[in-house]
mmCIF file of C-alpha atoms and ligand atoms in Angstrom:
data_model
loop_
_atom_site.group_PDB
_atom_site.id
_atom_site.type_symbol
_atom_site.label_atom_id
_atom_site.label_comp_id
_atom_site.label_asym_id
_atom_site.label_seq_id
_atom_site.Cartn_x
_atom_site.Cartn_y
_atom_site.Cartn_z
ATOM 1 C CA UNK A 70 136.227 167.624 182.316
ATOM 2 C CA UNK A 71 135.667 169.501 179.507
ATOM 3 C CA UNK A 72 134.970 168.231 175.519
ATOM 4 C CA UNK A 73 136.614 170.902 173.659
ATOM 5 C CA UNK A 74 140.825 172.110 173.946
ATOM 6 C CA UNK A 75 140.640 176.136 173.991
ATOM 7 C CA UNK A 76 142.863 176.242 171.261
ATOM 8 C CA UNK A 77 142.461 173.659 168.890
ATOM 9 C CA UNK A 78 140.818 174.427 165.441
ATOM 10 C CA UNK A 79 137.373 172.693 164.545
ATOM 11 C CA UNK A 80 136.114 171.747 161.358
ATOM 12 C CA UNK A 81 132.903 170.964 160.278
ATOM 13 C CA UNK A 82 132.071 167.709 158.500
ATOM 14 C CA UNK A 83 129.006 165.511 156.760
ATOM 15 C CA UNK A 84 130.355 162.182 157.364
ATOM 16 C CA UNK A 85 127.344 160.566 155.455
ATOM 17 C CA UNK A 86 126.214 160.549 151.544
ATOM 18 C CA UNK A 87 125.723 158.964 148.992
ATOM 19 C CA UNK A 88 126.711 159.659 145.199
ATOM 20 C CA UNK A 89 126.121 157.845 141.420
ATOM 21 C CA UNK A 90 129.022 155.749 142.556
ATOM 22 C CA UNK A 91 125.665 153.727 143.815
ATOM 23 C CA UNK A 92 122.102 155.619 144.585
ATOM 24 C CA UNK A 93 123.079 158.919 145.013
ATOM 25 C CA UNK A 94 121.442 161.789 142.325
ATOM 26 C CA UNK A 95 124.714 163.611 141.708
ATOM 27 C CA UNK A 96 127.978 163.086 140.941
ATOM 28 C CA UNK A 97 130.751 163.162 144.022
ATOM 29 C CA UNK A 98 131.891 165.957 142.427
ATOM 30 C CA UNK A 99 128.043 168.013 141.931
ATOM 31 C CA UNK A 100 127.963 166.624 145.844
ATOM 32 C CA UNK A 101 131.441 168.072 147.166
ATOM 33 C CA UNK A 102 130.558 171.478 145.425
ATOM 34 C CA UNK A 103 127.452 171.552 147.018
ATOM 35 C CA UNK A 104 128.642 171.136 150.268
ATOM 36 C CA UNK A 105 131.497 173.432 149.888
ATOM 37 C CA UNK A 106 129.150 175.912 148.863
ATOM 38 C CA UNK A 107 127.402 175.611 152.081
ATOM 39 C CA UNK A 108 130.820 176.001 154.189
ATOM 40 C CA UNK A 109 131.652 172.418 154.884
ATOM 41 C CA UNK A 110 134.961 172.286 155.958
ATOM 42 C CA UNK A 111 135.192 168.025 154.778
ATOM 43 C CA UNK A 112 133.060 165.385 153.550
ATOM 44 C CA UNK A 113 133.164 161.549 153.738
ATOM 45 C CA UNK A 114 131.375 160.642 150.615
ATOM 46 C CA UNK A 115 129.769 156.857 151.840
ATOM 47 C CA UNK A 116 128.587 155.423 148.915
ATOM 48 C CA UNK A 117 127.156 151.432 149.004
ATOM 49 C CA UNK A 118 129.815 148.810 149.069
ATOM 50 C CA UNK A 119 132.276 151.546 146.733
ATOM 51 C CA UNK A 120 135.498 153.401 148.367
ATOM 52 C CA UNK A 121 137.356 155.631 145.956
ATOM 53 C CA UNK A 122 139.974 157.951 146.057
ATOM 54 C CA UNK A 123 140.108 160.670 148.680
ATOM 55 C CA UNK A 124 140.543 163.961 147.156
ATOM 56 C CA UNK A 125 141.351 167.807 147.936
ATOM 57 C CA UNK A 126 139.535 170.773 146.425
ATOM 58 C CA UNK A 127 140.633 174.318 146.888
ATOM 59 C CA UNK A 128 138.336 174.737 150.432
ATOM 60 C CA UNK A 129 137.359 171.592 151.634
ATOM 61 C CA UNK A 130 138.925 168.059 152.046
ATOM 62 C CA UNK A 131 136.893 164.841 150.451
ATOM 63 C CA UNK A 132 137.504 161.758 152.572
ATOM 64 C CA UNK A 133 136.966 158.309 151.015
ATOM 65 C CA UNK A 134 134.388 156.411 153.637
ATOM 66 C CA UNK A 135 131.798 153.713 152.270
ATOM 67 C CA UNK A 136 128.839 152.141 153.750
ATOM 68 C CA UNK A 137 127.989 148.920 154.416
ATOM 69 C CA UNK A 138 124.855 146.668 155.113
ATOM 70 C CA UNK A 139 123.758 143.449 156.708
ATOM 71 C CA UNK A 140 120.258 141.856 157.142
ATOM 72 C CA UNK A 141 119.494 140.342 160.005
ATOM 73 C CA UNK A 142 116.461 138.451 161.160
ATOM 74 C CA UNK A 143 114.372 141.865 161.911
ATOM 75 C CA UNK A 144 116.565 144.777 161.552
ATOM 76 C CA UNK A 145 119.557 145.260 159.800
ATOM 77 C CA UNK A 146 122.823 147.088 160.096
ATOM 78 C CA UNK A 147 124.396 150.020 158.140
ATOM 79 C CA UNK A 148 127.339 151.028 159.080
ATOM 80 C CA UNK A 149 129.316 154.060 157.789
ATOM 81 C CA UNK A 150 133.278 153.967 157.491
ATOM 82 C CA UNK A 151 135.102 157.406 157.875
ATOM 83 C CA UNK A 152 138.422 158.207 156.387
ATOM 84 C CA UNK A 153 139.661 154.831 155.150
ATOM 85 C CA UNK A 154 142.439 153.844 152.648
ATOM 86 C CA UNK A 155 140.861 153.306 149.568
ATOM 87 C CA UNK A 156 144.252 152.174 149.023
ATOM 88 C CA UNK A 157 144.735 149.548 151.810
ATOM 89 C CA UNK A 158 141.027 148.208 151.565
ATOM 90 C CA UNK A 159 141.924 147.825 147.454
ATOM 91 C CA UNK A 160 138.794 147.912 145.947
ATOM 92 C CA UNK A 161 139.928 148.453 142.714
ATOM 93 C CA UNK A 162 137.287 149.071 140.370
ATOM 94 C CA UNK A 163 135.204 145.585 141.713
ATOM 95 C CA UNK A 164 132.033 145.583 141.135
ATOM 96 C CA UNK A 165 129.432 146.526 144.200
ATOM 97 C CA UNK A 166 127.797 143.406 144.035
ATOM 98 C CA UNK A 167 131.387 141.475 143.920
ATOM 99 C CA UNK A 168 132.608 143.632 146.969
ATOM 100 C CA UNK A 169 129.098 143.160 148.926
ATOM 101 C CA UNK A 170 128.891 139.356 148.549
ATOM 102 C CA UNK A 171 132.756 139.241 149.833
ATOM 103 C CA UNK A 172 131.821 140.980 152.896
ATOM 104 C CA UNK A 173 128.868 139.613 153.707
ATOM 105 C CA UNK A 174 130.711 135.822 153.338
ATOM 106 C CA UNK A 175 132.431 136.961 156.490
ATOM 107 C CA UNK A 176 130.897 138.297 159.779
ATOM 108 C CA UNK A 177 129.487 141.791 160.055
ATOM 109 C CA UNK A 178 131.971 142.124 163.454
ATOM 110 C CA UNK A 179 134.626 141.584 160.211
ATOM 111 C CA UNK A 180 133.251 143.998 158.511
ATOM 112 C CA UNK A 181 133.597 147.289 161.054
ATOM 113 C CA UNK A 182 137.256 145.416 161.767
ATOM 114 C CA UNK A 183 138.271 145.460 158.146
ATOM 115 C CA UNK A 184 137.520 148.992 157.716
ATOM 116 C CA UNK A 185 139.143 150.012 161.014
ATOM 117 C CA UNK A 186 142.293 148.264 159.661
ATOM 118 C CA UNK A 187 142.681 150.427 156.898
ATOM 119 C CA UNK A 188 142.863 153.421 158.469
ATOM 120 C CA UNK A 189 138.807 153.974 158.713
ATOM 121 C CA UNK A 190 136.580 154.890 161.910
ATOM 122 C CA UNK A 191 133.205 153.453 161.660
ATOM 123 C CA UNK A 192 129.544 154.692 163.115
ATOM 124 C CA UNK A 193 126.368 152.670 162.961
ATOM 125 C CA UNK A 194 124.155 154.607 160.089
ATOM 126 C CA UNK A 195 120.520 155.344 161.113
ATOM 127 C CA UNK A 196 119.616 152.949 163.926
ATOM 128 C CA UNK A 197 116.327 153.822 163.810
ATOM 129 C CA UNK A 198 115.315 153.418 160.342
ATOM 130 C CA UNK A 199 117.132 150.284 161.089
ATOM 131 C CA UNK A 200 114.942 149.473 163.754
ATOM 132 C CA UNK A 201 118.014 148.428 165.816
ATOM 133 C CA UNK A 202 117.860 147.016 169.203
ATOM 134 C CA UNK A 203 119.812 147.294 172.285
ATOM 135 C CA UNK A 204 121.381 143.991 172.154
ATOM 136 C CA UNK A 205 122.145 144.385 168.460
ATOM 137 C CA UNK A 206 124.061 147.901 168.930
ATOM 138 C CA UNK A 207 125.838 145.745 172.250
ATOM 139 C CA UNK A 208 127.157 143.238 169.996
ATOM 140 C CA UNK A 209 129.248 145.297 167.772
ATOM 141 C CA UNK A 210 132.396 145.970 168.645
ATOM 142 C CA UNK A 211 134.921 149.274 167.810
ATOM 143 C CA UNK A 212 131.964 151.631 166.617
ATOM 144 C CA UNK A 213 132.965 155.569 167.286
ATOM 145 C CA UNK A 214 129.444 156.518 167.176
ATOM 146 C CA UNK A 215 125.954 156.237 166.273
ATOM 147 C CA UNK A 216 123.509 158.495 164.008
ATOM 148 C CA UNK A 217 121.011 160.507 166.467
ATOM 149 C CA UNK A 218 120.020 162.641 163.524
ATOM 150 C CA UNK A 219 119.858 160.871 159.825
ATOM 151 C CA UNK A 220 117.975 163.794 157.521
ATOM 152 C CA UNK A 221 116.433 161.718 154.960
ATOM 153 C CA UNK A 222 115.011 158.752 157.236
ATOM 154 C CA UNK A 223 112.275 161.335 157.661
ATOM 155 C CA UNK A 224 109.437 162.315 155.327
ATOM 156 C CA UNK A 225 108.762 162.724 152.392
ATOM 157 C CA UNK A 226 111.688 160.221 151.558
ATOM 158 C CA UNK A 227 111.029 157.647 155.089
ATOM 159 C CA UNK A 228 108.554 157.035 157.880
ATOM 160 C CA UNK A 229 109.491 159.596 160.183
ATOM 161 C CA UNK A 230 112.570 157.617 161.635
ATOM 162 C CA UNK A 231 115.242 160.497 161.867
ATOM 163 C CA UNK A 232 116.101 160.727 165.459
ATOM 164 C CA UNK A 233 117.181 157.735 167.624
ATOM 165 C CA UNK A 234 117.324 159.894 170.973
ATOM 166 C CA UNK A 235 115.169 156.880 172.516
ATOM 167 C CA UNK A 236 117.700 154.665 171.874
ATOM 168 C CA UNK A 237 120.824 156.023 172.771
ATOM 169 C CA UNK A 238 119.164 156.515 176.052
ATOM 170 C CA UNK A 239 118.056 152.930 176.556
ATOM 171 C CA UNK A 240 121.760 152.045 175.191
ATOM 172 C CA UNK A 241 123.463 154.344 177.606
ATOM 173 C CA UNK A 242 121.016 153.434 180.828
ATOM 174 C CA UNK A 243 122.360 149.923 180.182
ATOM 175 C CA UNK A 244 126.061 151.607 180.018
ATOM 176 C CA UNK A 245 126.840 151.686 176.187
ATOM 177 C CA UNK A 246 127.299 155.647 176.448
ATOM 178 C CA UNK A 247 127.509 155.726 172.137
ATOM 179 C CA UNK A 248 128.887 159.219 171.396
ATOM 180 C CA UNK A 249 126.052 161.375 168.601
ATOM 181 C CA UNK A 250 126.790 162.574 164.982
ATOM 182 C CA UNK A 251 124.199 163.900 162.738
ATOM 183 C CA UNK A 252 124.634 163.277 159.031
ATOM 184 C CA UNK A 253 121.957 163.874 156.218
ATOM 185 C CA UNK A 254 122.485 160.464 154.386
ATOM 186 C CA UNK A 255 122.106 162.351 151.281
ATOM 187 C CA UNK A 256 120.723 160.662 147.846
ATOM 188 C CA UNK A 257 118.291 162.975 146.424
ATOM 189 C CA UNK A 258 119.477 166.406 147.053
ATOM 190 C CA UNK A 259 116.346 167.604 147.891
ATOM 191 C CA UNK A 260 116.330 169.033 150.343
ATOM 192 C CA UNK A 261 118.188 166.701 152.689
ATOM 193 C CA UNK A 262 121.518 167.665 151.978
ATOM 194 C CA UNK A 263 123.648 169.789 154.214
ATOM 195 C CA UNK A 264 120.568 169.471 157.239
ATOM 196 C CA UNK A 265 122.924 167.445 160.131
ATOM 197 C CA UNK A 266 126.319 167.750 160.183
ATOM 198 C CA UNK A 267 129.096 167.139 163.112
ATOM 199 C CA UNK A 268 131.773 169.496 164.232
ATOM 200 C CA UNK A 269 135.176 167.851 165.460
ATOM 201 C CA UNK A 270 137.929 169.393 167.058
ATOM 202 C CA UNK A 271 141.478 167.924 165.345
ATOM 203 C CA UNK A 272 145.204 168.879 165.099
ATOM 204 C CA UNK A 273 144.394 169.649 161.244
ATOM 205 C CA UNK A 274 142.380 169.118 158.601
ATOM 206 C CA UNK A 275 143.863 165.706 157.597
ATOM 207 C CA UNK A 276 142.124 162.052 157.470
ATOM 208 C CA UNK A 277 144.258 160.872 160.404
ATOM 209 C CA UNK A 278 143.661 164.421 162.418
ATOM 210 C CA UNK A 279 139.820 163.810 161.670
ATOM 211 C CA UNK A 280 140.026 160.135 162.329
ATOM 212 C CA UNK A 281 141.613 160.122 165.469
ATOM 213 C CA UNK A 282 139.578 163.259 166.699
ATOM 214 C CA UNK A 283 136.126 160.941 166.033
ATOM 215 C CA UNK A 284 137.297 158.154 167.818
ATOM 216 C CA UNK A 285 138.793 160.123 171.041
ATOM 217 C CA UNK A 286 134.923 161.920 170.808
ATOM 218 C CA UNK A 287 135.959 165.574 170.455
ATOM 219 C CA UNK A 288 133.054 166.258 168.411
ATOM 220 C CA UNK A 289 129.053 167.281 168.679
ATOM 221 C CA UNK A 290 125.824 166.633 166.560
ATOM 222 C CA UNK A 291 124.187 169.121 165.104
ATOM 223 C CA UNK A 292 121.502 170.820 162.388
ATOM 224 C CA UNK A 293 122.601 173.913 163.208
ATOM 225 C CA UNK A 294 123.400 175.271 166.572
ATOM 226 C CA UNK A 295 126.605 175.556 167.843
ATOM 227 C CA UNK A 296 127.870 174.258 171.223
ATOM 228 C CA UNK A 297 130.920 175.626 172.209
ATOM 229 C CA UNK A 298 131.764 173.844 174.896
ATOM 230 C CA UNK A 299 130.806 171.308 177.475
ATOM 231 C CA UNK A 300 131.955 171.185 180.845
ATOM 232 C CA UNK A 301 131.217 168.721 183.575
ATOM 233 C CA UNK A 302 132.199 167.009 186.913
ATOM 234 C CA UNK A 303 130.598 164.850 189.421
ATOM 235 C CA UNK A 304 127.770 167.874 190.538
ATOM 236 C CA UNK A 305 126.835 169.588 187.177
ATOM 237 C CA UNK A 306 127.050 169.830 183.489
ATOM 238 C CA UNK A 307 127.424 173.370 181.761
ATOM 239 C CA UNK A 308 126.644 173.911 178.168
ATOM 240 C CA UNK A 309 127.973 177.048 176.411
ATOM 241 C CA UNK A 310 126.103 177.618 172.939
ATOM 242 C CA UNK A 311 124.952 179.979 170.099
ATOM 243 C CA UNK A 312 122.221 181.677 170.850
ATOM 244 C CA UNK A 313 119.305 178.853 171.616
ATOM 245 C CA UNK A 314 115.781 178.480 173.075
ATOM 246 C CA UNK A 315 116.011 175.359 175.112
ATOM 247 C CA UNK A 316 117.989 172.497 176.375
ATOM 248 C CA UNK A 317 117.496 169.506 177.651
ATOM 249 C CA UNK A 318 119.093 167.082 180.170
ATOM 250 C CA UNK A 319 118.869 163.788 179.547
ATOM 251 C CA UNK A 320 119.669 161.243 182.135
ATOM 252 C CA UNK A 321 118.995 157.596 183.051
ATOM 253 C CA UNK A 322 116.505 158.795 185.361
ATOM 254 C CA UNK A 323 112.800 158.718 184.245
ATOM 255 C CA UNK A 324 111.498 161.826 185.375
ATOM 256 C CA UNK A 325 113.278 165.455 186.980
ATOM 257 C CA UNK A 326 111.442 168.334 186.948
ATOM 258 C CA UNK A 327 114.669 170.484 185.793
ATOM 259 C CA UNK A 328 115.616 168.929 182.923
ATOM 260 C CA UNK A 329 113.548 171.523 180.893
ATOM 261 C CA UNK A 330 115.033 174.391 180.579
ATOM 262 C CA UNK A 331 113.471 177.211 177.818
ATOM 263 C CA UNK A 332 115.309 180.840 177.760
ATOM 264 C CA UNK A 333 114.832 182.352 174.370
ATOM 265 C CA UNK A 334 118.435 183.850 173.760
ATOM 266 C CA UNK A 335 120.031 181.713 176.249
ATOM 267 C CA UNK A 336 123.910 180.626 175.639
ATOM 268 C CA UNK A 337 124.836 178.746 178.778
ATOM 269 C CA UNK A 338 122.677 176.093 180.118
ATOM 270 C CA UNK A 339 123.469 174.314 184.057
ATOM 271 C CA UNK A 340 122.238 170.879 184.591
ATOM 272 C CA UNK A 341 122.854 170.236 188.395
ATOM 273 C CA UNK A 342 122.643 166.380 189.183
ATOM 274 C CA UNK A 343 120.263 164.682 190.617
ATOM 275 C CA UNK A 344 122.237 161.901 192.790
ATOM 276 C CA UNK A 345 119.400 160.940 194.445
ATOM 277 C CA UNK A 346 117.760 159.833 191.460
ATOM 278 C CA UNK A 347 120.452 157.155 190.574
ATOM 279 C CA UNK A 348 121.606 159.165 187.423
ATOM 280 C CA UNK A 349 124.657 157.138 185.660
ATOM 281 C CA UNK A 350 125.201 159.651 182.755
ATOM 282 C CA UNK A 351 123.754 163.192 180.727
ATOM 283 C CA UNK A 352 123.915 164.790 177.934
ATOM 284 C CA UNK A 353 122.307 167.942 176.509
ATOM 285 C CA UNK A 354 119.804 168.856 173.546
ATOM 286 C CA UNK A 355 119.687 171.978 172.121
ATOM 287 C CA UNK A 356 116.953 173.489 170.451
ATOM 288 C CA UNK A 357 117.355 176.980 168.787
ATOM 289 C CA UNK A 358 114.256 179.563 167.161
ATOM 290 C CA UNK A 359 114.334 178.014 164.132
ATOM 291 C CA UNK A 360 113.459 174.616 165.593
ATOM 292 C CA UNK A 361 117.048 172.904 164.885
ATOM 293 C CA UNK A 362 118.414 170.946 167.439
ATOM 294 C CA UNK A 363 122.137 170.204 168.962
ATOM 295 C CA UNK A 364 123.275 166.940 170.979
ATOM 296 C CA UNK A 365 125.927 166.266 173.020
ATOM 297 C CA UNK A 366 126.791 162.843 173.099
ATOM 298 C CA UNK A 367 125.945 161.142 176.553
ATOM 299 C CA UNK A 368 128.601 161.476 179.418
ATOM 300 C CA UNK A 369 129.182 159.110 182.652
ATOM 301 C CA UNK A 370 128.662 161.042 185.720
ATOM 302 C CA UNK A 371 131.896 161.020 187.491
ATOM 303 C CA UNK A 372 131.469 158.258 190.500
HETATM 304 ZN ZN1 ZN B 127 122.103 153.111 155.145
HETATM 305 ZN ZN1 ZN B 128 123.539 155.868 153.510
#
């Protein structure tokens, strides 16, 4: 198997940010020209509880997402919608407040299904910050992914609660393999901005292309290294990347000696499996000389 199509154009995306459509320090359109600056390729502009129109500028496409919160007893839930119908979800021009206290008068499950009805993928936003649990991330149903990366859960804007590597391995050693997307949550553009950012393989640069790429998985995480592809079968997965330092194999199993592996320059990294060890699933980080990292998201082993 194999995550990537040989031929197949692939875009690169922030699916995560925030404008002064609700806490963000610039404008969506200060934001979009920022990003398309920086060679963004789309952005899903996720401001609280507000989805406007999506929009087209001359190199890069603007999808309409939102996000969306819950508190529960000790955690709560974000949740980022990708490439929905402002249309179809009709916010109009409703107040945040109006739109937050209709959600939240219905479940949270109704919440990811409303914005999967209109046309919208959705991820869970920064599980860590979150403090999210296992059984938490189990209950919610139709999620395309989780955040492994979030830039600005991290100082000097958070606790240092930017990766949540720890628990998409406890989620996918109880068999919740989530797939990874890195996203900078940007609201102060500070530095945050344009730091994580996914790269998804589609049929073109359209919301449903994107859309339906996220939730089939043909995409990675990353700050900055490129993966170009990942192959695997029931003996071995093979990374092929920029130029990196090291990578490593995660797996349900506690400890493997080769899961390590640093080779400053290196571009194609072998995991062979350990059977022996029990391992259910893998997947690869990649860490290149500047300290940025890339993740696959976790595959089953083939049984
Ligand atoms: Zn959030
Ligand atoms: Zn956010």
């Amino acid at each position: 198997m194999r995550l990537f199509h040989p031929k197949l154009p692939i875009y690169k995306g922030s699916l995560h940010m925030h404008t002064t459509r609700s806490d963000g320090l610039r404008t969506p359109d200060e934001a979009a020209a920022l990003y398309e600056e920086s060679g963004y390729d789309f952005i899903n502009i996720t401001d609280h509880w507000v989805c406007r129109e999506e929009r087209r500028r001359p190199n890069m496409l603007v999808l309409s997402g939102i996000e969306i919160d819950y508190a529960l007893e000790t955690q709560c839930v974000h949740l980022i919608g990708v490439g929905v119908d402002p249309e179809s979800l009709n916010l109009g021009e409703r107040e945040r407040a109006d739109v937050k206290r209709a959600f939240r008068e219905q479940s949270l499950q109704h919440g990811i299904d409303t914005l999967r009805a209109v046309g919208g993928c959705v991820a869970l936003s920064h599980p860590a910050w979150s403090l999210n649990t296992l059984d938490v991330v189990r209950s919610l149903n139709g999620l395309f992914a989780m955040e492994i990366f979030n830039s600005v859960s991290r100082p000097p804007w958070n606790a240092e609660r930017s990766d949540a590597s720890a628990l998409a391995d406890v989620c996918a050693a109880n068999g919740l393999l989530m797939p990874l997307i890195a996203v900078d949550d940007s609201h102060f553009y500070a530095g945050e901005q344009c730091a994580g950012f996914v790269r998804v393989q589609a049929e073109a640069l359209a919301r449903e292309s994107i859309v339906d790429a996220l939730q089939s998985g043909a995409f990675y995480a990353s700050q900055g290294p490129t993966i170009e592809q990942v192959e695997w079968d029931d003996r071995r997965m093979i990374v092929h990347t920029s130029p990196a330092e090291r990578a490593i194999f995660c797996t349900s199993a506690y400890y493997n000696p080769n899961r390590v592996a640093i080779r400053p320059g290196g571009v194609e990294w072998v995991y062979e499996r350990r059977s022996e060890l029990g391992e259910t699933f893998v997947r690869c980080e990649i860490t290149d000389a500047g300290g940025r990292k890339a993740w696959t998201s976790p595959v089953r082993w083939p049984t």
